[in-house]
Amino acid sequence: MNRFGPCFISRQAASGGRSRLAVAALVLALWQAAASPAPAYQIGGLQGATAAEQLADLLQRRVQEFYTLVQNRQIPRAEEYVTKASRHRLREQIGNPFLGFKVVAVEVRPDGKSATVAAELTVLAPFATAPVPMRRTSTWVMEEGEWRIDIPEPPANTLESQLGKGGSEPAKPEQLKFEGHTYGMGVLKPGERGLARFPFQNVTNHVVRIAEVATGCECLVVKTKQMEYQPGEKGHLEIEFDSTNFEFLYDQTVVVRTVPDDVKSYLRVLAQVVPRAIAFPENKPAQN
């Protein structure tokens, strides 16, 4: 049964009762929040009511939105989250996509006009065989009534340390040519599992092997068993998503590395996880 949108709200209102109207208002608010570009949140979050806590909560949302846009290569939109004076540096410091990120700490200074943010980016580094976490500390300032990141001038030869993106070498052509690089699994209830399916074909004249699939999240599990493909052979990469610990929009980059030419393909997995308040409403007996 569809529990989203105006139909659900009007149906609840028609049944009467202040409690149901309150639930309907909550549904609409949560659904509107889900439309933002923020990624899936682990259960929990800032719930403070003081002015300082509200500033920190707003900042955390802006940080989440900024890194989501950068991860998905939506650079023009990401620039809106950067101070005007440092906006040009964003494109200069962008390299390859990172696998995932999480906000580690948000500290708003007493004046409420600047803050320090620590984020952990999961990246594939040239010297590592598995994804590694990289800490990035950034300064955010209040500009024109909204939080914006101030990107500093990069130190020499350390672009990777600025945004944790990897090197700047041009991408190699795919050996396994994927038909599409983004898969949306639709709407899931918390605890349901979705399956992303990426068809591909070996477009080379030699055997190609999938050497690694880096998901950046334990909630993603590779289900495909066949790892070697003959010239011209077709196949598909299946990745299962466990939505248990997530709500709202889930958005994750997956890196597929193939050999012998050590080529990386970047895939994107999407899902909309219904908030728990909507998916599992409390069933209280009606009071007389």
PDB file of C-alpha atoms in Angstrom:
ATOM      1  CA  MET A   1       0.000   0.000   0.000  1.00  0.00           C
ATOM      2  CA  ASN A   2       1.395   3.417  -0.942  1.00  0.00           C
ATOM      3  CA  ARG A   3       1.857   5.501   2.196  1.00  0.00           C
ATOM      4  CA  PHE A   4       3.442   8.511   0.574  1.00  0.00           C
ATOM      5  CA  GLY A   5       2.151  11.762  -0.852  1.00  0.00           C
ATOM      6  CA  PRO A   6      -1.123  13.708  -0.621  1.00  0.00           C
ATOM      7  CA  CYS A   7      -3.315  10.597  -0.940  1.00  0.00           C
ATOM      8  CA  PHE A   8      -1.989   9.236   2.362  1.00  0.00           C
ATOM      9  CA  ILE A   9      -2.424  12.584   4.120  1.00  0.00           C
ATOM     10  CA  SER A  10      -5.974  13.133   2.960  1.00  0.00           C
ATOM     11  CA  ARG A  11      -6.923   9.571   3.871  1.00  0.00           C
ATOM     12  CA  GLN A  12      -5.573  10.068   7.387  1.00  0.00           C
ATOM     13  CA  ALA A  13      -7.310  13.430   7.779  1.00  0.00           C
ATOM     14  CA  ALA A  14     -10.604  11.931   6.720  1.00  0.00           C
ATOM     15  CA  SER A  15     -10.419   9.342   9.505  1.00  0.00           C
ATOM     16  CA  GLY A  16     -10.356  12.125  12.095  1.00  0.00           C
ATOM     17  CA  GLY A  17      -8.374  12.579  15.249  1.00  0.00           C
ATOM     18  CA  ARG A  18      -5.646  15.009  16.206  1.00  0.00           C
ATOM     19  CA  SER A  19      -3.057  12.258  16.554  1.00  0.00           C
ATOM     20  CA  ARG A  20      -3.512  11.142  12.965  1.00  0.00           C
ATOM     21  CA  LEU A  21      -3.223  14.689  11.688  1.00  0.00           C
ATOM     22  CA  ALA A  22       0.036  15.007  13.585  1.00  0.00           C
ATOM     23  CA  VAL A  23       1.313  11.792  12.026  1.00  0.00           C
ATOM     24  CA  ALA A  24       0.361  13.081   8.573  1.00  0.00           C
ATOM     25  CA  ALA A  25       2.296  16.290   9.162  1.00  0.00           C
ATOM     26  CA  LEU A  26       5.304  14.265  10.277  1.00  0.00           C
ATOM     27  CA  VAL A  27       5.070  12.112   7.146  1.00  0.00           C
ATOM     28  CA  LEU A  28       5.081  15.146   4.888  1.00  0.00           C
ATOM     29  CA  ALA A  29       8.012  16.725   6.714  1.00  0.00           C
ATOM     30  CA  LEU A  30      10.061  13.522   6.523  1.00  0.00           C
ATOM     31  CA  TRP A  31       9.248  13.027   2.866  1.00  0.00           C
ATOM     32  CA  GLN A  32      10.319  16.578   2.033  1.00  0.00           C
ATOM     33  CA  ALA A  33      13.550  16.052   3.966  1.00  0.00           C
ATOM     34  CA  ALA A  34      14.230  12.919   1.930  1.00  0.00           C
ATOM     35  CA  ALA A  35      14.216  14.969  -1.264  1.00  0.00           C
ATOM     36  CA  SER A  36      17.397  16.795  -0.236  1.00  0.00           C
ATOM     37  CA  PRO A  37      20.748  15.706  -1.740  1.00  0.00           C
ATOM     38  CA  ALA A  38      21.974  14.429   1.621  1.00  0.00           C
ATOM     39  CA  PRO A  39      23.076  10.775   1.720  1.00  0.00           C
ATOM     40  CA  ALA A  40      21.660   8.093   3.981  1.00  0.00           C
ATOM     41  CA  TYR A  41      22.081   8.840   7.669  1.00  0.00           C
ATOM     42  CA  GLN A  42      22.941   6.151  10.157  1.00  0.00           C
ATOM     43  CA  ILE A  43      20.234   5.993  12.810  1.00  0.00           C
ATOM     44  CA  GLY A  44      20.739   8.821  15.279  1.00  0.00           C
ATOM     45  CA  GLY A  45      21.687  12.478  14.954  1.00  0.00           C
ATOM     46  CA  LEU A  46      21.750  15.881  16.581  1.00  0.00           C
ATOM     47  CA  GLN A  47      18.574  16.692  18.438  1.00  0.00           C
ATOM     48  CA  GLY A  48      19.576  19.789  20.429  1.00  0.00           C
ATOM     49  CA  ALA A  49      17.338  22.787  20.844  1.00  0.00           C
ATOM     50  CA  THR A  50      19.868  25.499  21.785  1.00  0.00           C
ATOM     51  CA  ALA A  51      21.053  28.029  19.234  1.00  0.00           C
ATOM     52  CA  ALA A  52      24.551  26.528  19.182  1.00  0.00           C
ATOM     53  CA  GLU A  53      23.210  23.015  18.638  1.00  0.00           C
ATOM     54  CA  GLN A  54      20.921  24.216  15.859  1.00  0.00           C
ATOM     55  CA  LEU A  55      23.897  25.842  14.110  1.00  0.00           C
ATOM     56  CA  ALA A  56      25.881  22.611  14.417  1.00  0.00           C
ATOM     57  CA  ASP A  57      22.950  20.571  13.099  1.00  0.00           C
ATOM     58  CA  LEU A  58      22.565  22.882  10.106  1.00  0.00           C
ATOM     59  CA  LEU A  59      26.302  22.726   9.450  1.00  0.00           C
ATOM     60  CA  GLN A  60      26.344  18.920   9.557  1.00  0.00           C
ATOM     61  CA  ARG A  61      23.583  18.790   6.957  1.00  0.00           C
ATOM     62  CA  ARG A  62      25.511  21.184   4.705  1.00  0.00           C
ATOM     63  CA  VAL A  63      28.675  19.085   5.061  1.00  0.00           C
ATOM     64  CA  GLN A  64      26.767  15.903   4.181  1.00  0.00           C
ATOM     65  CA  GLU A  65      25.228  17.554   1.134  1.00  0.00           C
ATOM     66  CA  PHE A  66      28.563  18.984  -0.046  1.00  0.00           C
ATOM     67  CA  TYR A  67      30.463  15.690   0.061  1.00  0.00           C
ATOM     68  CA  THR A  68      27.544  13.867  -1.572  1.00  0.00           C
ATOM     69  CA  LEU A  69      27.610  16.308  -4.479  1.00  0.00           C
ATOM     70  CA  VAL A  70      31.400  16.026  -4.825  1.00  0.00           C
ATOM     71  CA  GLN A  71      31.242  12.230  -4.681  1.00  0.00           C
ATOM     72  CA  ASN A  72      28.627  12.192  -7.436  1.00  0.00           C
ATOM     73  CA  ARG A  73      30.625  14.629  -9.561  1.00  0.00           C
ATOM     74  CA  GLN A  74      27.961  17.341  -9.411  1.00  0.00           C
ATOM     75  CA  ILE A  75      30.637  20.015  -9.241  1.00  0.00           C
ATOM     76  CA  PRO A  76      28.553  23.055 -10.307  1.00  0.00           C
ATOM     77  CA  ARG A  77      26.109  22.370  -7.458  1.00  0.00           C
ATOM     78  CA  ALA A  78      28.951  21.613  -5.028  1.00  0.00           C
ATOM     79  CA  GLU A  79      30.471  25.019  -5.779  1.00  0.00           C
ATOM     80  CA  GLU A  80      27.420  26.624  -4.179  1.00  0.00           C
ATOM     81  CA  TYR A  81      28.681  25.206  -0.862  1.00  0.00           C
ATOM     82  CA  VAL A  82      32.107  26.870  -1.248  1.00  0.00           C
ATOM     83  CA  THR A  83      33.026  30.424  -0.259  1.00  0.00           C
ATOM     84  CA  LYS A  84      33.101  32.804  -3.183  1.00  0.00           C
ATOM     85  CA  ALA A  85      36.780  33.591  -2.652  1.00  0.00           C
ATOM     86  CA  SER A  86      37.841  29.907  -2.805  1.00  0.00           C
ATOM     87  CA  ARG A  87      35.265  28.569  -5.289  1.00  0.00           C
ATOM     88  CA  HIS A  88      37.771  28.332  -8.147  1.00  0.00           C
ATOM     89  CA  ARG A  89      39.974  25.984  -6.093  1.00  0.00           C
ATOM     90  CA  LEU A  90      37.356  23.246  -5.946  1.00  0.00           C
ATOM     91  CA  ARG A  91      37.752  22.240  -9.593  1.00  0.00           C
ATOM     92  CA  GLU A  92      41.540  22.479  -9.310  1.00  0.00           C
ATOM     93  CA  GLN A  93      41.579  19.942  -6.470  1.00  0.00           C
ATOM     94  CA  ILE A  94      39.071  17.427  -7.836  1.00  0.00           C
ATOM     95  CA  GLY A  95      40.490  14.069  -8.917  1.00  0.00           C
ATOM     96  CA  ASN A  96      38.895  10.605  -8.974  1.00  0.00           C
ATOM     97  CA  PRO A  97      35.715   9.864  -6.967  1.00  0.00           C
ATOM     98  CA  PHE A  98      36.005   8.552  -3.425  1.00  0.00           C
ATOM     99  CA  LEU A  99      34.082   5.507  -2.254  1.00  0.00           C
ATOM    100  CA  GLY A 100      32.305   6.979   0.730  1.00  0.00           C
ATOM    101  CA  PHE A 101      32.561   9.395   3.610  1.00  0.00           C
ATOM    102  CA  LYS A 102      31.365  10.108   7.115  1.00  0.00           C
ATOM    103  CA  VAL A 103      31.371  13.260   9.212  1.00  0.00           C
ATOM    104  CA  VAL A 104      33.519  12.607  12.274  1.00  0.00           C
ATOM    105  CA  ALA A 105      33.274  15.887  14.169  1.00  0.00           C
ATOM    106  CA  VAL A 106      31.647  19.322  13.878  1.00  0.00           C
ATOM    107  CA  GLU A 107      32.867  22.149  16.129  1.00  0.00           C
ATOM    108  CA  VAL A 108      31.225  25.568  15.845  1.00  0.00           C
ATOM    109  CA  ARG A 109      33.245  28.414  17.311  1.00  0.00           C
ATOM    110  CA  PRO A 110      31.644  30.619  20.019  1.00  0.00           C
ATOM    111  CA  ASP A 111      31.002  33.472  17.568  1.00  0.00           C
ATOM    112  CA  GLY A 112      28.778  31.165  15.480  1.00  0.00           C
ATOM    113  CA  LYS A 113      30.398  32.428  12.274  1.00  0.00           C
ATOM    114  CA  SER A 114      33.069  29.789  11.666  1.00  0.00           C
ATOM    115  CA  ALA A 115      33.615  26.102  12.399  1.00  0.00           C
ATOM    116  CA  THR A 116      35.995  23.193  12.005  1.00  0.00           C
ATOM    117  CA  VAL A 117      34.766  19.967  10.423  1.00  0.00           C
ATOM    118  CA  ALA A 118      36.543  16.609  10.394  1.00  0.00           C
ATOM    119  CA  ALA A 119      35.433  14.107   7.747  1.00  0.00           C
ATOM    120  CA  GLU A 120      36.745  10.659   6.900  1.00  0.00           C
ATOM    121  CA  LEU A 121      36.884   9.792   3.187  1.00  0.00           C
ATOM    122  CA  THR A 122      37.241   6.213   1.999  1.00  0.00           C
ATOM    123  CA  VAL A 123      39.537   6.164  -1.025  1.00  0.00           C
ATOM    124  CA  LEU A 124      41.499   3.815  -3.248  1.00  0.00           C
ATOM    125  CA  ALA A 125      45.096   4.965  -3.007  1.00  0.00           C
ATOM    126  CA  PRO A 126      47.747   3.916  -5.565  1.00  0.00           C
ATOM    127  CA  PHE A 127      49.904   2.369  -2.828  1.00  0.00           C
ATOM    128  CA  ALA A 128      47.122   0.314  -1.208  1.00  0.00           C
ATOM    129  CA  THR A 129      45.397  -2.887  -2.289  1.00  0.00           C
ATOM    130  CA  ALA A 130      42.223  -2.130  -0.308  1.00  0.00           C
ATOM    131  CA  PRO A 131      40.198   1.023   0.420  1.00  0.00           C
ATOM    132  CA  VAL A 132      41.778   3.219   3.079  1.00  0.00           C
ATOM    133  CA  PRO A 133      40.283   5.988   5.252  1.00  0.00           C
ATOM    134  CA  MET A 134      41.710   9.487   4.903  1.00  0.00           C
ATOM    135  CA  ARG A 135      40.970  12.232   7.441  1.00  0.00           C
ATOM    136  CA  ARG A 136      40.145  15.656   6.012  1.00  0.00           C
ATOM    137  CA  THR A 137      39.832  18.685   8.288  1.00  0.00           C
ATOM    138  CA  SER A 138      38.179  21.731   6.760  1.00  0.00           C
ATOM    139  CA  THR A 139      37.135  25.224   7.784  1.00  0.00           C
ATOM    140  CA  TRP A 140      33.557  26.346   7.266  1.00  0.00           C
ATOM    141  CA  VAL A 141      32.353  29.943   7.565  1.00  0.00           C
ATOM    142  CA  MET A 142      28.980  31.632   7.620  1.00  0.00           C
ATOM    143  CA  GLU A 143      28.641  33.565   4.351  1.00  0.00           C
ATOM    144  CA  GLU A 144      25.432  35.226   3.169  1.00  0.00           C
ATOM    145  CA  GLY A 145      23.484  33.449   5.882  1.00  0.00           C
ATOM    146  CA  GLU A 146      24.630  29.879   5.087  1.00  0.00           C
ATOM    147  CA  TRP A 147      27.551  27.596   5.914  1.00  0.00           C
ATOM    148  CA  ARG A 148      30.217  27.355   3.202  1.00  0.00           C
ATOM    149  CA  ILE A 149      33.533  25.528   3.077  1.00  0.00           C
ATOM    150  CA  ASP A 150      36.694  27.600   2.657  1.00  0.00           C
ATOM    151  CA  ILE A 151      39.089  25.645   0.435  1.00  0.00           C
ATOM    152  CA  PRO A 152      42.736  26.627   1.054  1.00  0.00           C
ATOM    153  CA  GLU A 153      45.491  26.820  -1.504  1.00  0.00           C
ATOM    154  CA  PRO A 154      46.870  23.292  -1.993  1.00  0.00           C
ATOM    155  CA  PRO A 155      50.404  22.589  -0.785  1.00  0.00           C
ATOM    156  CA  ALA A 156      52.736  21.426  -3.543  1.00  0.00           C
ATOM    157  CA  ASN A 157      52.222  17.845  -4.718  1.00  0.00           C
ATOM    158  CA  THR A 158      49.483  17.053  -2.191  1.00  0.00           C
ATOM    159  CA  LEU A 159      46.224  17.392  -4.098  1.00  0.00           C
ATOM    160  CA  GLU A 160      45.216  13.956  -2.834  1.00  0.00           C
ATOM    161  CA  SER A 161      45.437  15.123   0.765  1.00  0.00           C
ATOM    162  CA  GLN A 162      43.046  18.016   0.064  1.00  0.00           C
ATOM    163  CA  LEU A 163      40.004  16.014  -1.038  1.00  0.00           C
ATOM    164  CA  GLY A 164      41.240  12.421  -0.898  1.00  0.00           C
ATOM    165  CA  LYS A 165      40.496  11.687  -4.518  1.00  0.00           C
ATOM    166  CA  GLY A 166      43.473   9.805  -5.878  1.00  0.00           C
ATOM    167  CA  GLY A 167      45.776  10.862  -8.688  1.00  0.00           C
ATOM    168  CA  SER A 168      45.093  13.028 -11.726  1.00  0.00           C
ATOM    169  CA  GLU A 169      46.081  10.554 -14.458  1.00  0.00           C
ATOM    170  CA  PRO A 170      43.529  10.190 -17.280  1.00  0.00           C
ATOM    171  CA  ALA A 171      41.155   7.266 -16.894  1.00  0.00           C
ATOM    172  CA  LYS A 172      41.907   4.115 -18.902  1.00  0.00           C
ATOM    173  CA  PRO A 173      39.233   2.702 -21.241  1.00  0.00           C
ATOM    174  CA  GLU A 174      37.084   0.036 -19.615  1.00  0.00           C
ATOM    175  CA  GLN A 175      37.990  -3.578 -20.368  1.00  0.00           C
ATOM    176  CA  LEU A 176      34.580  -4.698 -19.148  1.00  0.00           C
ATOM    177  CA  LYS A 177      32.304  -2.165 -20.813  1.00  0.00           C
ATOM    178  CA  PHE A 178      29.359  -1.464 -18.513  1.00  0.00           C
ATOM    179  CA  GLU A 179      26.025  -0.635 -20.142  1.00  0.00           C
ATOM    180  CA  GLY A 180      25.225   1.782 -17.329  1.00  0.00           C
ATOM    181  CA  HIS A 181      27.099   3.063 -14.314  1.00  0.00           C
ATOM    182  CA  THR A 182      24.161   3.993 -12.057  1.00  0.00           C
ATOM    183  CA  TYR A 183      21.518   1.642 -10.653  1.00  0.00           C
ATOM    184  CA  GLY A 184      18.544   2.725  -8.581  1.00  0.00           C
ATOM    185  CA  MET A 185      16.956   0.045  -6.414  1.00  0.00           C
ATOM    186  CA  GLY A 186      13.815   2.067  -5.752  1.00  0.00           C
ATOM    187  CA  VAL A 187      12.047   2.399  -2.405  1.00  0.00           C
ATOM    188  CA  LEU A 188      12.904  -0.038   0.407  1.00  0.00           C
ATOM    189  CA  LYS A 189      11.705  -0.429   3.959  1.00  0.00           C
ATOM    190  CA  PRO A 190      14.448  -0.579   6.629  1.00  0.00           C
ATOM    191  CA  GLY A 191      15.697  -4.151   6.731  1.00  0.00           C
ATOM    192  CA  GLU A 192      14.732  -4.994   3.148  1.00  0.00           C
ATOM    193  CA  ARG A 193      17.429  -5.968   0.670  1.00  0.00           C
ATOM    194  CA  GLY A 194      17.785  -4.505  -2.796  1.00  0.00           C
ATOM    195  CA  LEU A 195      19.816  -5.849  -5.711  1.00  0.00           C
ATOM    196  CA  ALA A 196      21.781  -3.648  -8.111  1.00  0.00           C
ATOM    197  CA  ARG A 197      22.581  -5.265 -11.459  1.00  0.00           C
ATOM    198  CA  PHE A 198      25.217  -3.874 -13.840  1.00  0.00           C
ATOM    199  CA  PRO A 199      25.474  -5.665 -17.246  1.00  0.00           C
ATOM    200  CA  PHE A 200      28.799  -5.510 -19.105  1.00  0.00           C
ATOM    201  CA  GLN A 201      30.800  -7.064 -21.949  1.00  0.00           C
ATOM    202  CA  ASN A 202      34.491  -7.848 -22.383  1.00  0.00           C
ATOM    203  CA  VAL A 203      35.396  -5.547 -25.285  1.00  0.00           C
ATOM    204  CA  THR A 204      39.060  -6.592 -25.450  1.00  0.00           C
ATOM    205  CA  ASN A 205      40.829  -9.377 -27.352  1.00  0.00           C
ATOM    206  CA  HIS A 206      42.066 -11.092 -24.173  1.00  0.00           C
ATOM    207  CA  VAL A 207      40.742 -12.594 -20.968  1.00  0.00           C
ATOM    208  CA  VAL A 208      39.732 -10.001 -18.372  1.00  0.00           C
ATOM    209  CA  ARG A 209      39.453 -10.750 -14.668  1.00  0.00           C
ATOM    210  CA  ILE A 210      37.661  -8.771 -11.981  1.00  0.00           C
ATOM    211  CA  ALA A 211      40.415  -8.391  -9.400  1.00  0.00           C
ATOM    212  CA  GLU A 212      38.533  -6.322  -6.834  1.00  0.00           C
ATOM    213  CA  VAL A 213      35.149  -4.751  -6.115  1.00  0.00           C
ATOM    214  CA  ALA A 214      35.516  -2.061  -3.450  1.00  0.00           C
ATOM    215  CA  THR A 215      32.114  -1.156  -2.033  1.00  0.00           C
ATOM    216  CA  GLY A 216      33.176   1.126   0.809  1.00  0.00           C
ATOM    217  CA  CYS A 217      30.302  -0.168   2.958  1.00  0.00           C
ATOM    218  CA  GLU A 218      29.624  -3.464   4.747  1.00  0.00           C
ATOM    219  CA  CYS A 219      25.977  -3.081   3.764  1.00  0.00           C
ATOM    220  CA  LEU A 220      26.908  -3.841   0.128  1.00  0.00           C
ATOM    221  CA  VAL A 221      27.775  -7.457  -0.754  1.00  0.00           C
ATOM    222  CA  VAL A 222      28.931  -8.659  -4.182  1.00  0.00           C
ATOM    223  CA  LYS A 223      26.789 -11.636  -5.272  1.00  0.00           C
ATOM    224  CA  THR A 224      28.466 -12.343  -8.626  1.00  0.00           C
ATOM    225  CA  LYS A 225      30.724 -15.415  -8.519  1.00  0.00           C
ATOM    226  CA  GLN A 226      32.262 -15.470 -12.005  1.00  0.00           C
ATOM    227  CA  MET A 227      35.339 -13.248 -12.120  1.00  0.00           C
ATOM    228  CA  GLU A 228      36.943 -14.115 -15.507  1.00  0.00           C
ATOM    229  CA  TYR A 229      35.491 -13.307 -18.922  1.00  0.00           C
ATOM    230  CA  GLN A 230      36.602 -14.305 -22.411  1.00  0.00           C
ATOM    231  CA  PRO A 231      36.870 -11.786 -25.292  1.00  0.00           C
ATOM    232  CA  GLY A 232      33.363 -10.737 -26.299  1.00  0.00           C
ATOM    233  CA  GLU A 233      31.729 -12.524 -23.350  1.00  0.00           C
ATOM    234  CA  LYS A 234      28.901 -10.776 -21.520  1.00  0.00           C
ATOM    235  CA  GLY A 235      28.155 -10.834 -17.829  1.00  0.00           C
ATOM    236  CA  HIS A 236      26.712  -8.794 -15.015  1.00  0.00           C
ATOM    237  CA  LEU A 237      27.848  -7.586 -11.618  1.00  0.00           C
ATOM    238  CA  GLU A 238      25.236  -8.012  -8.895  1.00  0.00           C
ATOM    239  CA  ILE A 239      25.525  -6.125  -5.596  1.00  0.00           C
ATOM    240  CA  GLU A 240      23.095  -6.643  -2.724  1.00  0.00           C
ATOM    241  CA  PHE A 241      22.224  -3.762  -0.401  1.00  0.00           C
ATOM    242  CA  ASP A 242      21.092  -4.297   3.211  1.00  0.00           C
ATOM    243  CA  SER A 243      19.055  -1.246   4.234  1.00  0.00           C
ATOM    244  CA  THR A 244      18.781  -2.142   7.933  1.00  0.00           C
ATOM    245  CA  ASN A 245      20.777   0.778   9.357  1.00  0.00           C
ATOM    246  CA  PHE A 246      19.820   3.508   6.893  1.00  0.00           C
ATOM    247  CA  GLU A 247      17.038   5.995   6.220  1.00  0.00           C
ATOM    248  CA  PHE A 248      16.203   8.375   3.368  1.00  0.00           C
ATOM    249  CA  LEU A 249      18.519   8.477   0.337  1.00  0.00           C
ATOM    250  CA  TYR A 250      21.327   5.906   0.132  1.00  0.00           C
ATOM    251  CA  ASP A 251      24.020   6.845  -2.400  1.00  0.00           C
ATOM    252  CA  GLN A 252      27.302   4.924  -2.679  1.00  0.00           C
ATOM    253  CA  THR A 253      30.116   4.673  -5.223  1.00  0.00           C
ATOM    254  CA  VAL A 254      31.548   1.217  -5.999  1.00  0.00           C
ATOM    255  CA  VAL A 255      34.961   0.794  -7.656  1.00  0.00           C
ATOM    256  CA  VAL A 256      35.573  -2.234  -9.883  1.00  0.00           C
ATOM    257  CA  ARG A 257      39.221  -3.015 -10.714  1.00  0.00           C
ATOM    258  CA  THR A 258      40.020  -5.309 -13.645  1.00  0.00           C
ATOM    259  CA  VAL A 259      43.283  -6.872 -14.812  1.00  0.00           C
ATOM    260  CA  PRO A 260      45.605  -7.281 -16.669  1.00  0.00           C
ATOM    261  CA  ASP A 261      45.565  -3.535 -17.432  1.00  0.00           C
ATOM    262  CA  ASP A 262      44.561  -2.429 -13.903  1.00  0.00           C
ATOM    263  CA  VAL A 263      41.494  -0.484 -15.080  1.00  0.00           C
ATOM    264  CA  LYS A 264      39.000   1.049 -12.647  1.00  0.00           C
ATOM    265  CA  SER A 265      35.278   1.452 -13.351  1.00  0.00           C
ATOM    266  CA  TYR A 266      33.098   3.589 -11.067  1.00  0.00           C
ATOM    267  CA  LEU A 267      29.520   2.457 -10.400  1.00  0.00           C
ATOM    268  CA  ARG A 268      26.839   4.206  -8.377  1.00  0.00           C
ATOM    269  CA  VAL A 269      24.233   2.440  -6.219  1.00  0.00           C
ATOM    270  CA  LEU A 270      21.094   4.314  -5.160  1.00  0.00           C
ATOM    271  CA  ALA A 271      18.129   3.479  -2.935  1.00  0.00           C
ATOM    272  CA  GLN A 272      15.403   5.384  -1.113  1.00  0.00           C
ATOM    273  CA  VAL A 273      14.928   3.924   2.370  1.00  0.00           C
ATOM    274  CA  VAL A 274      11.601   4.722   3.993  1.00  0.00           C
ATOM    275  CA  PRO A 275      12.021   6.437   7.398  1.00  0.00           C
ATOM    276  CA  ARG A 276      11.199   4.124  10.279  1.00  0.00           C
ATOM    277  CA  ALA A 277       8.470   6.456  11.549  1.00  0.00           C
ATOM    278  CA  ILE A 278       6.607   5.870   8.294  1.00  0.00           C
ATOM    279  CA  ALA A 279       7.525   2.267   7.542  1.00  0.00           C
ATOM    280  CA  PHE A 280       6.676   0.982  11.024  1.00  0.00           C
ATOM    281  CA  PRO A 281       4.006   3.238  12.596  1.00  0.00           C
ATOM    282  CA  GLU A 282       2.918   2.382  16.108  1.00  0.00           C
ATOM    283  CA  ASN A 283      -0.325   0.403  16.196  1.00  0.00           C
ATOM    284  CA  LYS A 284      -2.006   1.627  19.330  1.00  0.00           C
ATOM    285  CA  PRO A 285      -5.536   0.421  20.202  1.00  0.00           C
ATOM    286  CA  ALA A 286      -8.215   3.022  19.688  1.00  0.00           C
ATOM    287  CA  GLN A 287      -9.354   4.673  22.901  1.00  0.00           C
ATOM    288  CA  ASN A 288     -13.046   5.019  23.616  1.00  0.00           C
TER     289      ASN A 288
END
